Tab-separated table of C-alpha atoms and ligand atoms in Angstrom:
chain	number	residue	atom	x	y	z
A	190	MET	CA	20.044	14.384	1.745
A	191	SER	CA	17.251	13.548	-0.636
A	192	ALA	CA	17.843	10.992	-3.391
A	193	PRO	CA	18.143	12.385	-6.928
A	194	THR	CA	14.912	12.325	-8.923
A	195	ASP	CA	14.631	10.210	-12.026
A	196	ALA	CA	11.803	11.347	-14.295
A	197	GLN	CA	12.701	8.907	-17.051
A	198	ARG	CA	12.513	5.913	-14.731
A	199	MET	CA	9.150	7.103	-13.452
A	200	GLU	CA	7.810	7.454	-17.008
A	201	LYS	CA	8.817	3.875	-17.768
A	202	ILE	CA	7.106	2.662	-14.604
A	203	VAL	CA	3.863	4.508	-15.360
A	204	SER	CA	3.856	3.154	-18.890
A	205	LEU	CA	4.515	-0.421	-17.730
A	206	CYS	CA	1.699	-0.113	-15.201
A	207	LYS	CA	-0.728	0.747	-17.953
A	208	ARG	CA	0.611	-1.650	-20.591
A	209	ARG	CA	0.514	-4.682	-18.316
A	210	GLY	CA	-2.645	-3.853	-16.413
A	211	PHE	CA	-1.492	-2.692	-13.002
A	212	ILE	CA	-2.972	0.804	-12.917
A	213	PHE	CA	-5.189	2.764	-15.332
A	214	GLN	CA	-6.360	6.339	-15.245
A	215	SER	CA	-9.883	6.401	-13.894
A	216	SER	CA	-12.673	7.217	-16.407
A	217	GLU	CA	-9.968	7.169	-19.064
A	218	ILE	CA	-12.243	6.956	-22.130
A	219	TYR	CA	-13.898	10.197	-20.995
A	220	GLY	CA	-10.637	12.031	-20.572
A	221	GLY	CA	-9.854	10.868	-17.026
A	222	LEU	CA	-10.825	12.048	-13.562
A	223	ASN	CA	-7.946	13.861	-11.918
A	224	GLY	CA	-6.737	12.229	-8.719
A	225	ALA	CA	-8.565	8.904	-9.210
A	226	TRP	CA	-7.050	5.635	-10.414
A	227	ASP	CA	-8.338	2.183	-11.307
A	228	TYR	CA	-6.324	-0.929	-10.559
A	229	GLY	CA	-6.303	-3.503	-13.362
A	230	PRO	CA	-6.078	-7.315	-13.129
A	231	LEU	CA	-2.487	-7.387	-11.862
A	232	GLY	CA	-2.727	-4.216	-9.783
A	233	VAL	CA	-5.648	-5.549	-7.816
A	234	GLU	CA	-3.734	-8.742	-6.975
A	235	LEU	CA	-0.695	-6.778	-5.825
A	236	LYS	CA	-2.839	-4.492	-3.709
A	237	ARG	CA	-4.692	-7.434	-2.153
A	238	ASN	CA	-1.435	-9.195	-1.332
A	239	LEU	CA	-0.254	-6.069	0.452
A	240	LYS	CA	-3.486	-5.604	2.402
A	241	ASN	CA	-3.697	-9.297	3.295
A	242	TYR	CA	-0.133	-9.313	4.546
A	243	TRP	CA	-0.689	-6.167	6.624
A	244	TRP	CA	-3.828	-7.737	8.106
A	245	ARG	CA	-1.963	-10.966	8.785
A	246	VAL	CA	0.878	-9.363	10.737
A	247	MET	CA	-1.120	-6.561	12.366
A	248	VAL	CA	-4.246	-8.535	13.323
A	249	HIS	CA	-4.103	-12.316	12.843
A	250	GLU	CA	-0.618	-12.932	14.201
A	251	ARG	CA	-1.219	-10.847	17.333
A	252	ASP	CA	-3.267	-11.392	20.480
A	253	ASP	CA	-3.684	-7.705	21.172
A	254	VAL	CA	-5.271	-6.327	17.965
A	255	VAL	CA	-8.761	-6.767	16.530
A	256	GLY	CA	-10.124	-5.435	13.258
A	257	MET	CA	-13.130	-3.443	12.138
A	258	ASP	CA	-14.582	-2.041	8.940
A	259	GLY	CA	-16.256	1.335	9.377
A	260	ALA	CA	-18.567	3.291	7.097
A	261	ILE	CA	-17.145	5.789	4.637
A	262	LEU	CA	-20.082	8.194	5.028
A	263	THR	CA	-19.427	10.039	8.248
A	264	HIS	CA	-21.661	12.047	10.560
A	265	PRO	CA	-20.528	15.696	10.598
A	266	ALA	CA	-20.418	15.665	14.406
A	267	VAL	CA	-17.589	13.114	14.288
A	268	LEU	CA	-15.463	15.309	12.069
A	269	LYS	CA	-16.323	18.445	14.007
A	270	ALA	CA	-15.124	16.821	17.220
A	271	SER	CA	-11.953	15.524	15.581
A	272	GLY	CA	-11.107	18.994	14.284
A	273	HIS	CA	-11.403	18.133	10.587
A	274	VAL	CA	-14.344	20.444	9.779
A	275	GLU	CA	-12.486	23.371	11.271
A	276	GLY	CA	-8.921	22.612	10.394
A	277	PHE	CA	-8.352	19.859	7.833
A	278	SER	CA	-7.098	22.191	5.169
A	279	ASP	CA	-4.093	23.123	3.094
A	280	PRO	CA	-3.029	26.648	2.153
A	281	MET	CA	-4.009	27.470	-1.448
A	282	VAL	CA	-3.035	30.267	-3.817
A	283	ASP	CA	-4.181	31.014	-7.385
A	284	CYS	CA	-1.759	31.877	-10.153
A	285	ARG	CA	-2.930	35.276	-11.454
A	286	ILE	CA	-1.641	34.455	-14.940
A	287	CYS	CA	-2.973	30.946	-15.727
A	288	LYS	CA	-5.562	30.806	-12.898
A	289	ALA	CA	-4.245	27.458	-11.618
A	290	HIS	CA	-5.095	26.581	-7.996
A	291	LEU	CA	-1.885	25.629	-6.250
A	292	ARG	CA	-0.784	24.388	-2.849
A	293	ALA	CA	1.043	27.355	-1.371
A	294	ASP	CA	3.466	25.286	0.719
A	295	GLN	CA	4.591	23.211	-2.262
A	296	LEU	CA	5.521	26.005	-4.671
A	297	VAL	CA	9.082	25.656	-5.869
A	298	GLU	CA	11.341	28.695	-5.720
A	299	LYS	CA	13.430	29.679	-8.713
A	300	LYS	CA	15.940	32.519	-8.449
A	301	GLY	CA	14.527	33.601	-5.126
A	302	ALA	CA	10.874	33.765	-6.235
A	303	LYS	CA	8.088	31.201	-6.072
A	304	GLN	CA	7.035	30.020	-9.518
A	305	CYS	CA	3.845	28.575	-10.988
A	306	PRO	CA	4.600	24.995	-12.137
A	307	ASN	CA	2.102	25.417	-15.033
A	308	CYS	CA	3.089	28.711	-16.650
A	309	GLY	CA	6.157	29.925	-14.793
A	310	GLY	CA	4.236	32.964	-13.525
A	311	LYS	CA	5.300	34.637	-10.274
A	312	ASP	CA	2.144	36.521	-9.395
A	313	PHE	CA	-0.105	34.789	-6.871
A	314	THR	CA	-3.160	35.636	-4.795
A	315	GLU	CA	-2.891	35.672	-1.001
A	316	ALA	CA	-2.911	32.176	0.525
A	317	ARG	CA	-6.272	30.986	1.890
A	318	GLN	CA	-7.204	27.759	3.646
A	319	PHE	CA	-8.907	25.110	1.498
A	320	ASN	CA	-10.721	22.301	3.343
A	321	LEU	CA	-9.831	18.927	1.838
A	322	MET	CA	-12.967	17.056	2.838
A	323	PHE	CA	-15.538	15.887	0.302
A	324	GLU	CA	-18.984	16.938	1.381
A	325	THR	CA	-22.134	15.125	0.298
A	326	HIS	CA	-25.803	14.988	1.264
A	327	VAL	CA	-27.537	12.047	2.829
A	328	GLY	CA	-31.173	11.539	1.848
A	329	ALA	CA	-33.344	13.291	-0.691
A	330	ALA	CA	-33.011	16.876	0.526
A	331	ALA	CA	-29.765	18.733	-0.119
A	332	GLU	CA	-29.767	21.074	2.863
A	333	GLU	CA	-27.480	22.078	5.712
A	334	SER	CA	-28.899	19.419	8.030
A	335	SER	CA	-28.280	16.561	5.550
A	336	ILE	CA	-24.536	17.182	5.106
A	337	ALA	CA	-22.242	14.204	5.582
A	338	TYR	CA	-18.599	13.736	4.664
A	339	LEU	CA	-16.614	11.052	2.919
A	340	ARG	CA	-14.088	10.137	5.589
A	341	PRO	CA	-10.686	11.789	5.122
A	342	GLU	CA	-9.011	8.994	7.149
A	343	THR	CA	-10.153	5.636	8.490
A	344	ALA	CA	-9.049	6.498	12.036
A	345	GLN	CA	-12.141	8.281	13.318
A	346	SER	CA	-14.507	5.295	13.229
A	347	MET	CA	-12.039	3.382	15.386
A	348	PHE	CA	-12.154	6.123	18.016
A	349	VAL	CA	-15.915	6.490	17.827
A	350	GLN	CA	-16.411	2.705	18.147
A	351	PHE	CA	-13.757	2.357	20.834
A	352	LYS	CA	-16.223	1.456	23.599
A	353	ASN	CA	-18.183	-1.051	21.509
A	354	VAL	CA	-15.042	-2.829	20.343
A	355	LEU	CA	-13.578	-2.815	23.832
A	356	GLU	CA	-16.693	-4.434	25.253
A	357	VAL	CA	-17.109	-7.135	22.620
A	358	SER	CA	-13.427	-8.059	22.484
A	359	ARG	CA	-12.920	-7.878	26.258
A	360	SER	CA	-9.456	-6.474	25.531
A	361	LYS	CA	-7.090	-5.159	28.159
A	362	LEU	CA	-4.719	-2.239	27.657
A	363	PRO	CA	-2.574	-2.088	25.656
A	364	PHE	CA	-4.604	-3.232	22.666
A	365	GLY	CA	-5.329	-2.058	19.161
A	366	ILE	CA	-8.060	-1.686	16.569
A	367	ALA	CA	-7.041	-2.060	12.933
A	368	GLN	CA	-8.766	-1.045	9.763
A	369	ILE	CA	-8.107	-0.989	6.028
A	370	GLY	CA	-10.306	1.108	3.792
A	371	LYS	CA	-10.908	3.992	1.455
A	372	ALA	CA	-10.326	7.609	2.416
A	373	PHE	CA	-10.986	10.746	0.396
A	374	ARG	CA	-9.215	14.086	0.277
A	375	ASN	CA	-9.859	16.807	-2.245
A	376	GLU	CA	-6.132	17.396	-2.732
A	377	ILE	CA	-5.374	20.739	-4.382
A	378	ASN	CA	-2.731	19.241	-6.666
A	379	PRO	CA	-2.939	15.466	-7.075
A	380	ARG	CA	0.353	14.324	-8.570
A	381	ASN	CA	3.149	11.838	-8.920
A	382	PHE	CA	0.912	9.096	-10.346
A	383	THR	CA	-0.991	7.418	-7.495
A	384	PHE	CA	1.183	8.999	-4.797
A	385	ARG	CA	-1.157	11.891	-4.117
A	386	SER	CA	-4.700	10.947	-5.084
A	387	ARG	CA	-8.126	12.200	-4.102
A	388	GLU	CA	-9.404	8.702	-3.428
A	389	PHE	CA	-7.013	6.271	-1.771
A	390	GLU	CA	-6.807	3.496	0.771
A	391	GLN	CA	-5.276	3.504	4.207
A	392	MET	CA	-4.126	0.758	6.576
A	393	GLU	CA	-4.378	2.148	10.084
A	394	LEU	CA	-3.891	0.853	13.579
A	395	GLU	CA	-5.025	2.695	16.691
A	396	TYR	CA	-3.065	1.172	19.541
A	397	PHE	CA	-4.534	2.168	22.902
A	398	CYS	CA	-2.368	2.223	25.995
A	399	ARG	CA	-1.791	3.724	29.410
A	400	PRO	CA	-0.265	7.248	29.295
A	401	GLU	CA	3.071	6.083	30.663
A	402	GLN	CA	3.432	3.516	27.851
A	403	GLY	CA	2.973	5.958	24.940
A	404	THR	CA	6.548	7.044	24.318
A	405	GLU	CA	7.937	3.529	24.406
A	406	LEU	CA	5.173	2.208	22.161
A	407	LEU	CA	5.869	4.931	19.617
A	408	GLU	CA	9.408	3.528	19.278
A	409	TYR	CA	8.104	-0.030	19.222
A	410	TRP	CA	5.650	0.641	16.390
A	411	LYS	CA	8.187	2.585	14.352
A	412	GLU	CA	10.484	-0.456	14.444
A	413	GLU	CA	7.644	-2.910	13.687
A	414	ARG	CA	6.605	-0.868	10.694
A	415	LEU	CA	10.141	-0.587	9.339
A	416	MET	CA	10.411	-4.354	9.537
A	417	PHE	CA	7.109	-4.685	7.681
A	418	TYR	CA	8.466	-2.782	4.686
A	419	GLU	CA	11.548	-4.968	4.587
A	420	ASN	CA	9.322	-8.020	4.588
A	421	ILE	CA	7.505	-6.818	1.494
A	422	GLY	CA	10.671	-6.074	-0.439
A	423	VAL	CA	11.394	-2.430	0.385
A	424	PRO	CA	14.911	-2.509	1.860
A	425	ARG	CA	15.824	-0.598	4.982
A	426	GLY	CA	18.423	1.387	3.052
A	427	LYS	CA	15.708	3.002	0.901
A	428	LEU	CA	13.605	3.984	3.916
A	429	HIS	CA	14.164	7.047	6.049
A	430	VAL	CA	12.718	7.960	9.374
A	431	LEU	CA	11.938	11.630	9.721
A	432	THR	CA	11.337	12.893	13.231
A	433	VAL	CA	8.628	15.458	12.626
A	434	PRO	CA	9.829	18.675	14.301
A	435	ASP	CA	7.767	20.218	17.115
A	436	GLU	CA	6.509	23.122	15.030
A	437	GLU	CA	5.136	20.825	12.282
A	438	ARG	CA	3.511	18.332	14.617
A	439	ALA	CA	-0.145	18.467	15.607
A	440	PHE	CA	-0.357	20.284	18.951
A	441	TYR	CA	-1.697	17.186	20.739
A	442	SER	CA	1.003	14.828	19.455
A	443	LYS	CA	3.874	13.931	21.755
A	444	GLY	CA	5.963	12.543	18.913
A	445	THR	CA	5.562	11.698	15.242
A	446	TYR	CA	7.763	9.829	12.806
A	447	ASP	CA	7.294	9.850	9.070
A	448	ILE	CA	8.567	6.763	7.304
A	449	GLU	CA	9.764	7.933	3.921
A	450	TYR	CA	10.846	6.150	0.769
A	451	ASP	CA	13.141	7.280	-2.043
A	452	PHE	CA	10.686	7.365	-4.945
A	453	PRO	CA	12.046	8.237	-8.412
A	454	PHE	CA	10.372	11.644	-7.895
A	455	GLY	CA	12.070	12.240	-4.561
A	456	ARG	CA	11.917	11.263	-0.912
A	457	GLN	CA	8.298	11.149	0.227
A	458	GLU	CA	6.133	9.873	3.082
A	459	LEU	CA	4.802	6.324	3.046
A	460	GLU	CA	3.478	6.195	6.574
A	461	GLY	CA	3.123	8.300	9.688
A	462	VAL	CA	3.595	6.822	13.156
A	463	ALA	CA	2.175	9.236	15.713
A	464	TYR	CA	1.708	9.311	19.457
A	465	ARG	CA	-1.621	11.152	19.591
A	466	THR	CA	-2.031	11.142	23.390
A	467	ASP	CA	-5.681	10.985	24.557
A	468	TYR	CA	-6.717	13.761	22.173
A	469	ASP	CA	-9.105	11.821	19.930
A	470	LEU	CA	-10.963	9.877	22.594
A	471	SER	CA	-11.202	12.953	24.819
A	472	GLN	CA	-12.594	15.075	22.004
A	473	HIS	CA	-15.263	12.502	21.164
A	474	GLN	CA	-16.096	11.995	24.806
A	475	LYS	CA	-16.567	15.721	25.252
A	476	ALA	CA	-18.591	16.232	22.066
A	477	SER	CA	-20.846	13.165	22.386
A	478	GLY	CA	-21.305	13.277	26.141
A	479	LYS	CA	-20.672	9.493	26.201
A	480	SER	CA	-17.951	7.981	28.318
A	481	LEU	CA	-15.001	6.631	26.367
A	482	GLU	CA	-13.115	5.687	29.492
A	483	TYR	CA	-11.400	2.428	30.216
A	484	PHE	CA	-11.785	0.775	33.583
A	485	ASP	CA	-8.617	-0.828	34.839
A	486	GLU	CA	-9.712	-3.781	36.953
A	487	GLU	CA	-6.391	-4.131	38.714
A	488	THR	CA	-5.966	-0.551	39.857
A	489	LYS	CA	-9.749	0.154	39.950
A	490	GLU	CA	-8.973	3.319	38.062
A	491	LYS	CA	-10.844	4.909	35.160
A	492	LEU	CA	-8.829	6.559	32.399
A	493	VAL	CA	-9.043	7.806	28.857
A	494	PRO	CA	-6.410	5.722	27.051
A	495	HIS	CA	-3.625	7.250	25.023
A	496	VAL	CA	-3.059	6.098	21.465
A	497	VAL	CA	-0.166	5.391	19.124
A	498	GLU	CA	-1.164	5.331	15.468
A	499	PRO	CA	0.793	3.782	12.600
A	500	SER	CA	-1.056	5.048	9.517
A	501	ALA	CA	0.052	3.739	6.133
A	502	GLY	CA	-1.142	4.358	2.591
A	503	VAL	CA	-2.016	1.310	0.489
A	504	ASP	CA	-1.563	3.092	-2.833
A	505	ARG	CA	1.709	4.709	-1.841
A	506	THR	CA	3.067	1.380	-0.652
A	507	VAL	CA	1.956	-0.353	-3.859
A	508	LEU	CA	3.726	2.375	-5.803
A	509	ALA	CA	6.868	2.001	-3.679
A	510	MET	CA	6.844	-1.759	-4.278
A	511	ILE	CA	6.565	-1.247	-8.035
A	512	CYS	CA	9.302	1.416	-8.072
A	513	GLU	CA	11.560	-0.775	-5.973
A	514	ALA	CA	10.909	-3.854	-8.124
A	515	TYR	CA	11.469	-2.227	-11.505
A	516	ALA	CA	14.758	-3.253	-13.108
A	517	GLU	CA	16.329	-3.604	-16.520
A	518	ASP	CA	19.019	-6.208	-17.119
A	519	GLN	CA	20.279	-8.712	-19.673
A	520	ALA	CA	18.821	-12.167	-20.303
A	521	PRO	CA	19.441	-14.802	-22.971
A	522	ASN	CA	16.830	-15.337	-25.688
A	523	ASP	CA	15.953	-18.730	-27.234
A	524	LYS	CA	19.091	-18.602	-29.382
A	525	GLY	CA	21.262	-17.901	-26.369
A	526	GLU	CA	21.907	-14.285	-27.391
A	527	MET	CA	21.767	-11.693	-24.649
A	528	GLU	CA	18.869	-9.246	-24.798
A	529	SER	CA	17.744	-6.506	-22.484
A	530	ARG	CA	14.781	-7.420	-20.308
A	531	VAL	CA	12.448	-5.513	-18.034
A	532	VAL	CA	11.817	-7.312	-14.777
A	533	LEU	CA	9.751	-6.532	-11.708
A	534	ARG	CA	11.620	-8.074	-8.810
A	535	PHE	CA	8.685	-8.218	-6.433
A	536	HIS	CA	9.123	-10.060	-3.177
A	537	PRO	CA	7.519	-13.455	-4.022
A	538	ARG	CA	4.990	-12.949	-1.215
A	539	MET	CA	3.730	-9.781	-2.947
A	540	ALA	CA	3.901	-10.881	-6.604
A	541	PRO	CA	0.477	-10.826	-8.324
A	542	ILE	CA	1.097	-14.163	-10.088
A	543	LYS	CA	3.201	-16.627	-8.129
A	544	CYS	CA	3.813	-19.231	-10.784
A	545	ALA	CA	3.405	-19.501	-14.555
A	546	VAL	CA	3.003	-22.924	-16.137
A	547	PHE	CA	4.040	-23.623	-19.730
A	548	PRO	CA	3.741	-26.723	-21.899
A	549	LEU	CA	6.841	-26.753	-24.122
A	550	LEU	CA	4.642	-27.011	-27.246
A	551	LYS	CA	1.019	-26.065	-27.540
A	552	ASN	CA	0.177	-28.551	-30.272
A	553	LYS	CA	1.267	-31.622	-28.346
A	554	VAL	CA	-1.807	-32.904	-26.517
A	555	SER	CA	0.086	-34.856	-23.862
A	556	LEU	CA	2.219	-31.828	-22.907
A	557	VAL	CA	-0.824	-29.568	-22.673
A	558	ALA	CA	-2.745	-32.118	-20.599
A	559	LYS	CA	0.166	-32.515	-18.164
A	560	ALA	CA	0.589	-28.734	-17.886
A	561	LYS	CA	-3.089	-28.359	-17.046
A	562	GLU	CA	-2.715	-31.024	-14.354
A	563	VAL	CA	0.096	-28.963	-12.817
A	564	VAL	CA	-2.078	-25.842	-12.958
A	565	ALA	CA	-4.873	-27.702	-11.150
A	566	LEU	CA	-2.399	-28.942	-8.533
A	567	LEU	CA	-1.098	-25.463	-7.720
A	568	ARG	CA	-4.242	-23.370	-8.081
A	569	PRO	CA	-5.731	-24.076	-4.638
A	570	GLU	CA	-2.570	-22.643	-3.077
A	571	MET	CA	-1.583	-19.676	-5.234
A	572	THR	CA	-2.270	-17.530	-8.288
A	573	VAL	CA	-1.175	-19.448	-11.375
A	574	PHE	CA	-1.003	-18.312	-14.984
A	575	TYR	CA	-1.138	-20.774	-17.867
A	576	ASP	CA	0.560	-19.748	-21.109
A	577	GLU	CA	1.137	-21.888	-24.170
A	578	SER	CA	1.821	-19.300	-26.857
A	579	GLY	CA	5.207	-18.347	-28.316
A	580	ALA	CA	8.760	-19.497	-27.696
A	581	ILE	CA	9.636	-20.325	-24.088
A	582	GLY	CA	12.060	-17.387	-23.900
A	583	ARG	CA	9.265	-14.994	-24.879
A	584	ARG	CA	6.960	-16.513	-22.309
A	585	TYR	CA	9.612	-16.031	-19.612
A	586	ARG	CA	10.049	-12.431	-20.658
A	587	ARG	CA	6.324	-11.722	-20.366
A	588	GLN	CA	6.315	-13.142	-16.832
A	589	ASP	CA	9.498	-11.285	-15.849
A	590	GLU	CA	7.849	-8.032	-16.819
A	591	ILE	CA	4.942	-8.596	-14.421
A	592	GLY	CA	7.126	-9.946	-11.643
A	593	THR	CA	6.147	-13.642	-11.606
A	594	PRO	CA	8.843	-15.224	-9.432
A	595	PHE	CA	8.537	-18.800	-10.725
A	596	CYS	CA	7.906	-20.472	-14.078
A	597	VAL	CA	7.356	-24.189	-14.561
A	598	THR	CA	7.887	-25.838	-17.950
A	599	ILE	CA	6.464	-29.215	-18.887
A	600	ASP	CA	8.626	-30.906	-21.532
A	601	PHE	CA	9.165	-34.363	-23.036
A	602	GLU	CA	11.193	-35.426	-20.033
A	603	THR	CA	8.128	-34.775	-17.867
A	604	LEU	CA	6.326	-37.368	-19.961
A	605	GLY	CA	9.173	-39.809	-19.348
A	606	GLU	CA	9.897	-40.132	-23.061
A	607	LYS	CA	13.664	-39.697	-22.770
A	608	ASP	CA	14.526	-41.072	-19.371
A	609	PRO	CA	11.928	-42.864	-17.242
A	610	ALA	CA	13.758	-41.646	-14.130
A	611	ARG	CA	12.777	-38.089	-15.057
A	612	ARG	CA	9.094	-38.837	-15.556
A	613	ASP	CA	6.895	-36.381	-13.688
A	614	THR	CA	9.662	-33.871	-13.125
A	615	VAL	CA	9.578	-30.287	-14.447
A	616	THR	CA	11.954	-27.363	-14.784
A	617	LEU	CA	11.384	-24.684	-12.203
A	618	ARG	CA	12.888	-21.368	-13.271
A	619	ASP	CA	13.686	-18.512	-10.907
A	620	ARG	CA	12.908	-14.977	-12.144
A	621	ASP	CA	15.899	-13.249	-10.547
A	622	SER	CA	18.754	-15.728	-10.933
A	623	MET	CA	17.189	-17.200	-14.122
A	624	LYS	CA	18.518	-20.550	-12.844
A	625	GLN	CA	16.554	-23.690	-13.599
A	626	GLU	CA	16.203	-26.724	-11.386
A	627	ARG	CA	14.571	-30.069	-12.072
A	628	VAL	CA	11.950	-30.933	-9.474
A	629	PRO	CA	9.293	-33.651	-9.108
A	630	VAL	CA	5.777	-32.366	-9.840
A	631	GLU	CA	4.526	-33.689	-6.521
A	632	ASP	CA	7.059	-31.554	-4.630
A	633	LEU	CA	6.053	-28.312	-6.373
A	634	PRO	CA	3.325	-27.228	-3.926
A	635	VAL	CA	5.647	-27.602	-0.922
A	636	ILE	CA	8.635	-25.952	-2.601
A	637	LEU	CA	6.622	-22.987	-3.845
A	638	ARG	CA	4.557	-22.554	-0.684
A	639	GLU	CA	7.790	-22.214	1.260
A	640	ARG	CA	9.104	-19.522	-1.105
A	641	ILE	CA	5.989	-17.373	-1.328
A	642	ARG	CA	4.724	-17.284	2.209
B	941	LIG	P1	0.940	14.200	3.035
B	941	LIG	O1	1.740	15.084	3.954
B	941	LIG	O2	1.767	13.466	2.021
B	941	LIG	O3	-0.272	14.866	2.449
B	941	LIG	P2	-0.322	13.314	5.389
B	941	LIG	O4	0.760	13.512	6.392
B	941	LIG	O5	-1.414	14.291	5.270
B	941	LIG	O6	0.342	13.053	3.945
B	941	LIG	P3	-1.653	11.317	6.883
B	941	LIG	O7	-2.804	12.167	7.194
B	941	LIG	O8	-0.635	11.060	7.951
B	941	LIG	O9	-0.935	11.872	5.573
B	941	LIG	O10	-2.191	9.946	6.274
B	941	LIG	C1	-1.570	8.719	6.527
B	941	LIG	C2	-1.128	8.054	5.240
B	941	LIG	O11	-2.182	8.024	4.279
B	941	LIG	C3	0.005	8.769	4.522
B	941	LIG	O12	1.263	8.430	5.067
B	941	LIG	C4	-0.149	8.255	3.123
B	941	LIG	O13	0.473	6.990	2.966
B	941	LIG	C5	-1.648	8.102	2.975
B	941	LIG	N1	-2.170	9.266	2.251
B	941	LIG	C6	-2.527	10.460	2.770
B	941	LIG	N2	-2.949	11.296	1.814
B	941	LIG	C7	-2.884	10.606	0.652
B	941	LIG	C8	-3.194	10.922	-0.705
B	941	LIG	N3	-3.690	12.092	-1.048
B	941	LIG	N4	-3.001	9.973	-1.643
B	941	LIG	C9	-2.499	8.760	-1.319
B	941	LIG	N5	-2.196	8.408	-0.053
B	941	LIG	C10	-2.372	9.307	0.917
């Protein structure tokens, strides 16, 4: 059962993203470029936190995975061998009434007939295959021999560089190569905000193994990846594992799971975890004529490794985190009256700004100076935002709306004016519980580090 869609909630999220600087339409002042998005000051922080955390758990905290960063421009031979030139396409139809190009397999049926989402028309051309790759030319001459492609996935460079990485890392099976980077697909109908874009980022791991380990490792990686989402604030209850049925799976795959999330626009894929057998390495070995075999020193046997691939979308995960975090509740204003507030309940480890620091009054030099000292103390460890304008309640509200988990206020007690015992203590306010605690300034780095890691 798919979750009900909620168009109104999605509209609010899109508008918040623009208003507070998470995501803007690309080339907006020229009318926008369909399927491309720009991340603003807060969006870029959120995205970096996600990518850094993925890299931390997938590469740095493991002995068996190394990273790489491949080129986006790709030799056509690579994508011929992988099957993309021939077959990386979606079925497309044209609406005969409004001329819209539409993805044939995503047309919604109404009263037994497929309908055009633009004009409601029911008259379509025959479906034809549309290749999703962006073609370009390398060098000055635009001719057949200078064609190159923008990569449609990061995976291929990891297969093509398999031997080089294996040699330099001296890895033993099973081991993985990880990569985060841009990918490009000329999607027929980009939609649902950043969910389906023409330019996007992927976080992919190719985990090479012996053939007999593949099935077990598919299960292992599915579980690892589910845990990852929980650790970034997407609860298990909102995730669904779809076992891709035989007829929808690539012919070479011995098992594929889609990890899906209940977005406000419906249940959709966040990540695919696929057991791809030895298909990719074998194809490249055949096409290039270069050995991509692994030599097992114990058994003295040569083999083409099998691979399990968890392939996640950065933009889709960022969007899931924002959708999951978005909430409206009640909070007291400066007069103690309850008001509605918008809050992004990001997991602290993902929040773009970790801590906001406020002097109680902006025209009191000693408060401002102390607040700036606190900023300087925290800045080496985390993203900090200094704000001195407006009532404290308003400042909290602004931080709630961008998901800052902690706010620190410097008041007269911090200066020791009321009670010397409270000198150099501040109030630390929690975004979700709105509770305040009094803590010594010198303890702040340790307390916060513990909560955001
Ligand atoms: P879909 O069926 O939604 O088009 P896919 O199955 O083709 O996705 P994969 O080829 O498995 O996607 O790519 C791996 C991941 O890359 C996806 O799970 C998704 O997170 C991300 N991704 C793929 N296409 C796009 C896109 N057009 N925009 C944003 N992210 C994408």
